[in-house]
Coordinates of C-alpha atoms and ligand atoms in Angstrom, one line a residue:
M1448 CA -39.1 -4.9 44.3
S1449 CA -42.2 -4.6 41.8
N1450 CA -43.9 -7.8 43.2
D1451 CA -43.8 -6.9 46.3
K1452 CA -47.7 -6.1 45.8
K1453 CA -48.8 -9.1 44.9
Q1454 CA -50.6 -11.4 48.1
L1455 CA -49.5 -14.2 49.0
S1456 CA -51.7 -17.4 50.1
F1457 CA -51.0 -20.5 52.3
E1458 CA -52.7 -24.0 52.4
F1459 CA -51.9 -26.6 55.1
F1460 CA -54.2 -30.0 56.3
P1461 CA -55.8 -31.0 58.9
T1462 CA -53.7 -32.2 61.8
R1463 CA -54.7 -35.2 63.7
T1464 CA -53.0 -34.6 67.3
P1465 CA -52.9 -32.1 69.8
E1466 CA -48.8 -32.0 69.2
G1467 CA -49.7 -31.4 65.6
R1468 CA -52.1 -28.7 66.0
A1469 CA -49.8 -26.8 68.4
K1470 CA -46.9 -26.9 65.5
Q1471 CA -49.4 -25.9 62.8
V1472 CA -50.3 -22.8 65.5
I1473 CA -46.3 -22.1 64.8
T1474 CA -45.8 -22.5 61.3
R1475 CA -48.8 -20.3 60.5
K1476 CA -47.3 -18.3 62.7
Q1477 CA -44.0 -17.7 60.8
L1478 CA -45.6 -17.4 57.7
S1479 CA -47.8 -14.5 58.7
Q1480 CA -45.0 -12.2 58.5
Y1481 CA -45.4 -13.0 54.8
N1482 CA -49.2 -10.4 55.2
P1483 CA -51.2 -13.5 53.1
E1484 CA -54.4 -12.9 51.6
F1485 CA -55.6 -16.1 53.4
F1486 CA -54.9 -19.5 54.9
S1487 CA -56.5 -22.7 53.4
C1488 CA -57.0 -25.6 55.0
T1489 CA -57.7 -29.2 53.0
S1490 CA -60.7 -30.8 54.0
G1491 CA -60.7 -35.0 52.7
A1492 CA -63.7 -36.2 50.2
G1493 CA -66.3 -37.7 52.0
G1494 CA -66.2 -35.2 54.9
S1495 CA -63.0 -38.3 56.5
T1496 CA -61.5 -35.1 58.2
K1497 CA -64.4 -32.6 58.8
E1498 CA -64.1 -32.3 62.4
G1499 CA -60.0 -31.1 61.6
T1500 CA -60.7 -28.7 59.1
L1501 CA -63.1 -27.3 61.5
Q1502 CA -60.7 -26.8 64.0
A1503 CA -57.8 -25.4 61.9
I1504 CA -60.4 -22.8 60.2
Q1505 CA -61.2 -21.6 63.5
D1506 CA -58.0 -21.7 64.6
I1507 CA -56.9 -19.7 61.4
L1508 CA -59.5 -17.0 61.8
S1509 CA -58.6 -17.0 65.9
E1510 CA -55.4 -15.6 64.9
G1511 CA -57.3 -12.3 63.1
I1512 CA -56.1 -14.2 59.5
A1513 CA -59.0 -14.9 56.8
A1514 CA -59.9 -18.6 56.6
A1515 CA -60.6 -20.6 53.1
P1516 CA -62.0 -23.8 54.3
H1517 CA -61.8 -26.8 51.7
L1518 CA -64.7 -27.8 50.1
P1519 CA -64.5 -31.3 48.2
C1520 CA -68.2 -31.8 47.2
V1521 CA -68.7 -35.6 45.7
G1522 CA -71.0 -37.7 46.8
M1523 CA -72.3 -35.3 49.4
Q1524 CA -76.4 -34.2 49.3
P1525 CA -76.9 -30.3 48.9
S1526 CA -78.6 -30.5 52.7
E1527 CA -75.4 -31.8 53.9
I1528 CA -73.6 -29.2 52.1
I1529 CA -75.8 -26.1 53.1
E1530 CA -75.4 -27.2 56.8
L1531 CA -71.4 -26.9 56.2
L1532 CA -71.2 -23.8 54.6
D1533 CA -74.2 -22.4 57.2
I1534 CA -71.3 -23.4 60.1
Y1535 CA -68.7 -22.1 58.2
K1536 CA -70.5 -18.8 57.7
E1537 CA -71.7 -18.6 61.6
M1538 CA -68.0 -18.8 62.0
G1539 CA -66.9 -15.8 60.0
V1540 CA -65.4 -17.6 56.6
R1541 CA -66.0 -15.8 53.7
H1542 CA -63.9 -17.6 50.8
I1543 CA -64.4 -21.3 50.3
V1544 CA -62.1 -23.5 48.0
A1545 CA -64.9 -25.7 46.1
L1546 CA -64.0 -28.9 44.8
R1547 CA -64.8 -32.1 43.7
G1548 CA -62.4 -34.2 45.6
D1549 CA -61.1 -37.8 45.1
I1550 CA -63.2 -40.6 46.2
P1551 CA -61.6 -43.6 46.7
S1552 CA -62.1 -46.6 43.9
G1553 CA -64.8 -49.0 44.3
V1554 CA -66.4 -46.5 47.0
G1555 CA -68.4 -44.6 44.6
A1556 CA -70.5 -46.9 42.8
G1557 CA -74.3 -46.3 43.1
M1558 CA -73.2 -43.3 44.8
S1559 CA -75.8 -39.9 44.4
G1560 CA -75.2 -36.5 45.8
L1561 CA -72.9 -34.1 43.5
R1562 CA -70.6 -35.1 41.1
Y1563 CA -68.7 -32.7 40.2
A1564 CA -67.4 -29.4 41.0
N1565 CA -69.4 -27.4 38.7
E1566 CA -72.6 -27.9 40.8
L1567 CA -70.8 -27.2 43.5
V1568 CA -69.7 -23.5 42.8
E1569 CA -73.8 -23.3 41.3
L1570 CA -75.4 -24.2 44.4
I1571 CA -72.9 -21.7 46.7
K1572 CA -73.9 -19.1 44.7
N1573 CA -77.6 -19.9 44.1
Q1574 CA -77.9 -20.5 48.2
Y1575 CA -75.5 -17.6 49.0
G1576 CA -74.8 -15.0 46.8
N1577 CA -71.9 -13.2 46.9
Q1578 CA -71.5 -13.7 50.5
F1579 CA -68.2 -16.3 50.1
H1580 CA -65.3 -15.8 47.6
V1581 CA -65.5 -19.1 45.7
E1582 CA -62.0 -20.7 44.7
V1583 CA -62.1 -23.4 42.3
A1584 CA -59.2 -25.9 40.7
A1585 CA -57.9 -25.2 37.6
Y1586 CA -55.0 -27.5 35.9
P1587 CA -52.5 -26.4 33.7
E1588 CA -51.3 -29.8 32.5
Y1589 CA -54.5 -30.8 32.8
H1590 CA -56.6 -32.9 35.3
P1591 CA -55.7 -36.4 35.0
Q1592 CA -59.1 -38.0 34.2
A1593 CA -59.8 -35.4 31.5
R1594 CA -60.9 -36.9 28.5
S1595 CA -58.9 -34.3 26.4
A1596 CA -57.5 -30.7 26.8
E1597 CA -59.8 -29.6 25.0
D1598 CA -62.6 -31.4 27.6
D1599 CA -61.0 -29.8 30.7
I1600 CA -60.9 -26.6 29.7
N1601 CA -64.6 -26.5 28.9
N1602 CA -64.7 -27.9 32.3
F1603 CA -62.8 -25.0 33.8
V1604 CA -64.7 -22.4 31.7
R1605 CA -68.0 -24.1 33.4
K1606 CA -66.9 -23.1 36.7
A1607 CA -66.0 -19.8 35.3
K1608 CA -69.3 -19.6 34.2
A1609 CA -70.8 -21.1 37.4
G1610 CA -69.9 -18.2 39.2
A1611 CA -66.6 -19.2 40.1
D1612 CA -64.4 -16.1 41.7
S1613 CA -61.0 -17.4 40.9
A1614 CA -58.9 -20.5 41.1
I1615 CA -55.9 -22.1 42.5
T1616 CA -53.7 -24.3 40.0
Q1617 CA -52.5 -27.8 40.3
Y1618 CA -48.4 -27.4 41.2
F1619 CA -46.5 -27.5 37.9
Y1620 CA -43.1 -26.8 37.7
N1621 CA -43.5 -25.6 33.6
A1622 CA -44.2 -21.9 33.7
D1623 CA -45.6 -22.4 29.8
S1624 CA -48.2 -24.7 30.7
Y1625 CA -49.8 -22.1 33.0
F1626 CA -49.7 -19.0 31.1
R1627 CA -50.9 -20.8 28.1
F1628 CA -53.6 -22.3 30.4
V1629 CA -54.4 -18.3 30.9
D1630 CA -54.1 -17.7 27.6
D1631 CA -57.0 -20.7 26.3
V1632 CA -59.1 -19.7 29.0
Q1633 CA -59.0 -16.1 28.5
G1634 CA -59.7 -17.1 24.7
R1635 CA -62.7 -18.4 25.7
G1636 CA -64.0 -15.3 27.3
V1637 CA -63.4 -16.1 31.1
D1638 CA -60.6 -13.3 33.0
I1639 CA -61.4 -14.7 36.6
P1640 CA -57.5 -14.6 38.3
I1641 CA -56.2 -17.9 38.2
I1642 CA -53.4 -18.1 40.8
P1643 CA -50.5 -20.3 40.3
G1644 CA -50.0 -23.0 42.9
I1645 CA -46.4 -23.5 44.2
M1646 CA -45.2 -26.6 45.7
P1647 CA -41.7 -26.7 47.0
I1648 CA -39.5 -29.9 46.9
A1649 CA -38.3 -31.2 50.1
S1650 CA -38.2 -35.2 48.5
F1651 CA -37.7 -36.5 45.7
S1652 CA -39.4 -40.1 45.7
K1653 CA -42.3 -38.5 47.7
L1654 CA -43.2 -35.7 44.9
A1655 CA -42.7 -38.0 42.1
R1656 CA -45.1 -40.8 43.7
F1657 CA -47.6 -37.9 44.1
S1658 CA -47.2 -36.4 40.9
D1659 CA -48.0 -39.5 39.3
T1660 CA -51.3 -39.8 40.4
C1661 CA -52.2 -36.2 40.8
G1662 CA -51.2 -35.4 37.0
A1663 CA -48.6 -32.3 37.8
E1664 CA -45.4 -33.1 35.1
I1665 CA -41.7 -33.5 37.0
P1666 CA -39.6 -32.3 33.8
R1667 CA -37.6 -34.8 32.7
W1668 CA -34.4 -32.9 33.4
L1669 CA -35.2 -31.7 37.0
R1670 CA -36.1 -35.5 37.4
L1671 CA -33.3 -36.9 36.3
K1672 CA -31.1 -34.2 38.4
L1673 CA -32.6 -34.7 41.5
Q1674 CA -32.6 -38.7 41.0
S1675 CA -28.8 -38.5 40.5
Y1676 CA -28.2 -36.6 44.1
A1677 CA -30.3 -40.0 45.3
D1678 CA -30.0 -39.5 49.2
D1679 CA -28.3 -35.8 49.5
T1680 CA -31.3 -34.0 50.5
A1681 CA -29.5 -30.7 50.8
A1682 CA -28.5 -30.7 47.0
I1683 CA -32.0 -31.5 46.5
K1684 CA -33.3 -28.7 48.2
A1685 CA -31.0 -26.9 46.9
L1686 CA -31.7 -27.0 43.3
A1687 CA -35.0 -27.0 43.9
L1688 CA -35.5 -23.9 45.6
D1689 CA -33.7 -22.4 42.8
V1690 CA -35.7 -23.9 40.2
V1691 CA -39.0 -22.9 42.3
T1692 CA -38.0 -19.5 43.0
E1693 CA -36.9 -19.0 39.3
M1694 CA -40.4 -20.1 38.2
C1695 CA -42.1 -17.7 40.9
E1696 CA -39.9 -14.9 39.3
R1697 CA -41.0 -15.5 36.1
L1698 CA -44.5 -16.2 37.1
L1699 CA -44.8 -12.6 39.0
R1700 CA -43.2 -10.7 36.3
E1701 CA -45.5 -12.2 33.6
G1702 CA -48.6 -11.5 35.1
A1703 CA -49.3 -14.2 38.0
P1704 CA -51.8 -12.6 39.9
S1705 CA -50.5 -14.0 43.5
L1706 CA -49.1 -17.0 44.5
H1707 CA -50.6 -19.6 46.4
F1708 CA -48.2 -22.1 48.4
Y1709 CA -48.9 -25.8 49.0
T1710 CA -47.1 -26.4 52.5
L1711 CA -47.2 -29.7 53.6
N1712 CA -47.9 -28.2 56.8
Q1713 CA -43.8 -26.6 56.5
A1714 CA -42.8 -22.9 56.9
G1715 CA -38.7 -23.7 56.1
L1716 CA -38.7 -23.6 52.1
V1717 CA -41.6 -21.6 51.5
S1718 CA -40.5 -18.9 54.0
T1719 CA -37.0 -18.9 52.2
I1720 CA -38.3 -18.6 48.4
C1721 CA -40.8 -16.1 49.9
Q1722 CA -37.6 -14.0 51.2
R1723 CA -35.5 -14.7 47.8
L1724 CA -38.6 -13.2 46.4
G1725 CA -38.0 -9.8 48.1
Y1726 CA -41.0 -10.5 50.4
Ligands
FAD2777 P1 -64.1 -31.3 38.6 O1 -63.8 -29.4 38.6 O2 -65.3 -31.9 38.8 O3 -63.2 -32.1 37.3 C1 -62.9 -33.1 38.0 C2 -62.4 -34.0 36.3 O4 -64.3 -33.9 35.7 C3 -62.3 -33.2 35.2 O5 -61.1 -34.4 34.6 C4 -62.6 -32.7 34.9 O6 -62.4 -32.5 33.3 C5 -64.1 -33.5 34.5 N1 -65.2 -32.8 34.3 C6 -66.0 -31.8 34.9 N2 -67.1 -31.7 35.2 C7 -67.5 -32.8 34.0 C8 -68.8 -32.9 33.5 N3 -70.2 -32.4 33.7 N4 -68.6 -34.1 32.5 C9 -67.9 -35.0 32.4 N5 -66.4 -34.6 33.0 C10 -66.4 -33.7 34.1 N6 -58.7 -32.5 46.9 C11 -59.3 -32.9 48.2 O7 -59.9 -33.5 48.5 N7 -59.4 -32.4 49.3 C12 -59.1 -30.8 49.3 O8 -59.0 -30.1 49.9 C13 -58.4 -30.6 48.0 N8 -57.8 -29.4 47.7 C14 -57.2 -29.1 46.5 C15 -56.6 -27.6 46.0 C16 -56.7 -27.4 44.9 C17 -55.7 -26.1 44.8 C18 -56.4 -28.5 43.9 C19 -55.9 -27.5 42.7 C20 -56.9 -29.8 43.9 C21 -57.3 -30.1 45.3 N9 -57.7 -31.5 45.3 C22 -58.6 -32.0 46.5 C23 -57.9 -32.3 44.5 C24 -59.1 -32.2 43.5 O9 -60.3 -33.0 44.2 C25 -58.9 -33.2 42.2 O10 -57.3 -33.3 41.9 C26 -60.1 -33.8 42.2 O11 -59.9 -35.2 41.1 C27 -60.7 -33.0 40.5 O12 -61.6 -32.1 41.1 P2 -61.8 -31.0 41.2 O13 -62.4 -29.6 41.8 O14 -60.9 -30.2 39.6 O15 -63.4 -31.1 39.8

């Protein structure tokens, strides 16, 4: 298959318990059969999951796989960020997902420190040169707080010009939005790889709730069809697997550089999609 050379990466979130950590080791082992470029681990804004993220990154590295910690910077002082990056560098991390993050409403008033992801990219590149490969976030359907589509594209271009090496998108179920976004930023002279973020669908209600806040659209036909299955989780999963796999096939066929899966700490659906894609 022509897409079998394109790499995959998988995203996890930090666990809170020893049982969760042990389960994640098994999940990663299942997904490591796809020879991932890296495993990434999210991190709560304001350092809320700092220990859990550090632990997961340590675990991933000890499994012999490249690890990419997410670093949401909002409200952090440059000195705190450098302290954390020094720790990551010492551990052997060479890949950072540089983000703004979301501070809960009401908490941010009067807060100092970094405000936007482009400032973080600049800080990392100024301080460390190319010692870290820096990924940033991209929003094919635009970030929910962006003043306009144009503004959001300009923001992405600003992050790329600050030195981002590549990007991972928010999830989407409309491949055209991805291709349009790539065309738009390439038209502004930015040609860093933009990797589609892929979210498998296990539960419609959870996905719908999350999509409302992060600005990802579930197409009307898909939303209605999934809703019509009510509690029939087998039917939801079957349709969602077909839809997501077909979208991945098209993305790879039409030029996506690789795929990044939001695993939600589960291997099952992601693994099925990878196998259907011929990995
Ligand atoms: P930015 O690029 O800074 O943009 C944020 C908003 O501000 C946008 O609306 C943009 O248009 C606008 N903007 C940017 N610069 C300016 C400026 N100079 N002036 C005015 N407006 C501006 N969150 C977490 O907390 N932890 C995670 O681990 C995490 N992982 C993620 C992984 C991926 C792949 C993605 C896509 C998102 C992730 N998020 C995570 C969510 C992310 O932090 C939120 O979407 C956040 O609201 C924006 O982060 P950003 O890095 O895209 O911000």
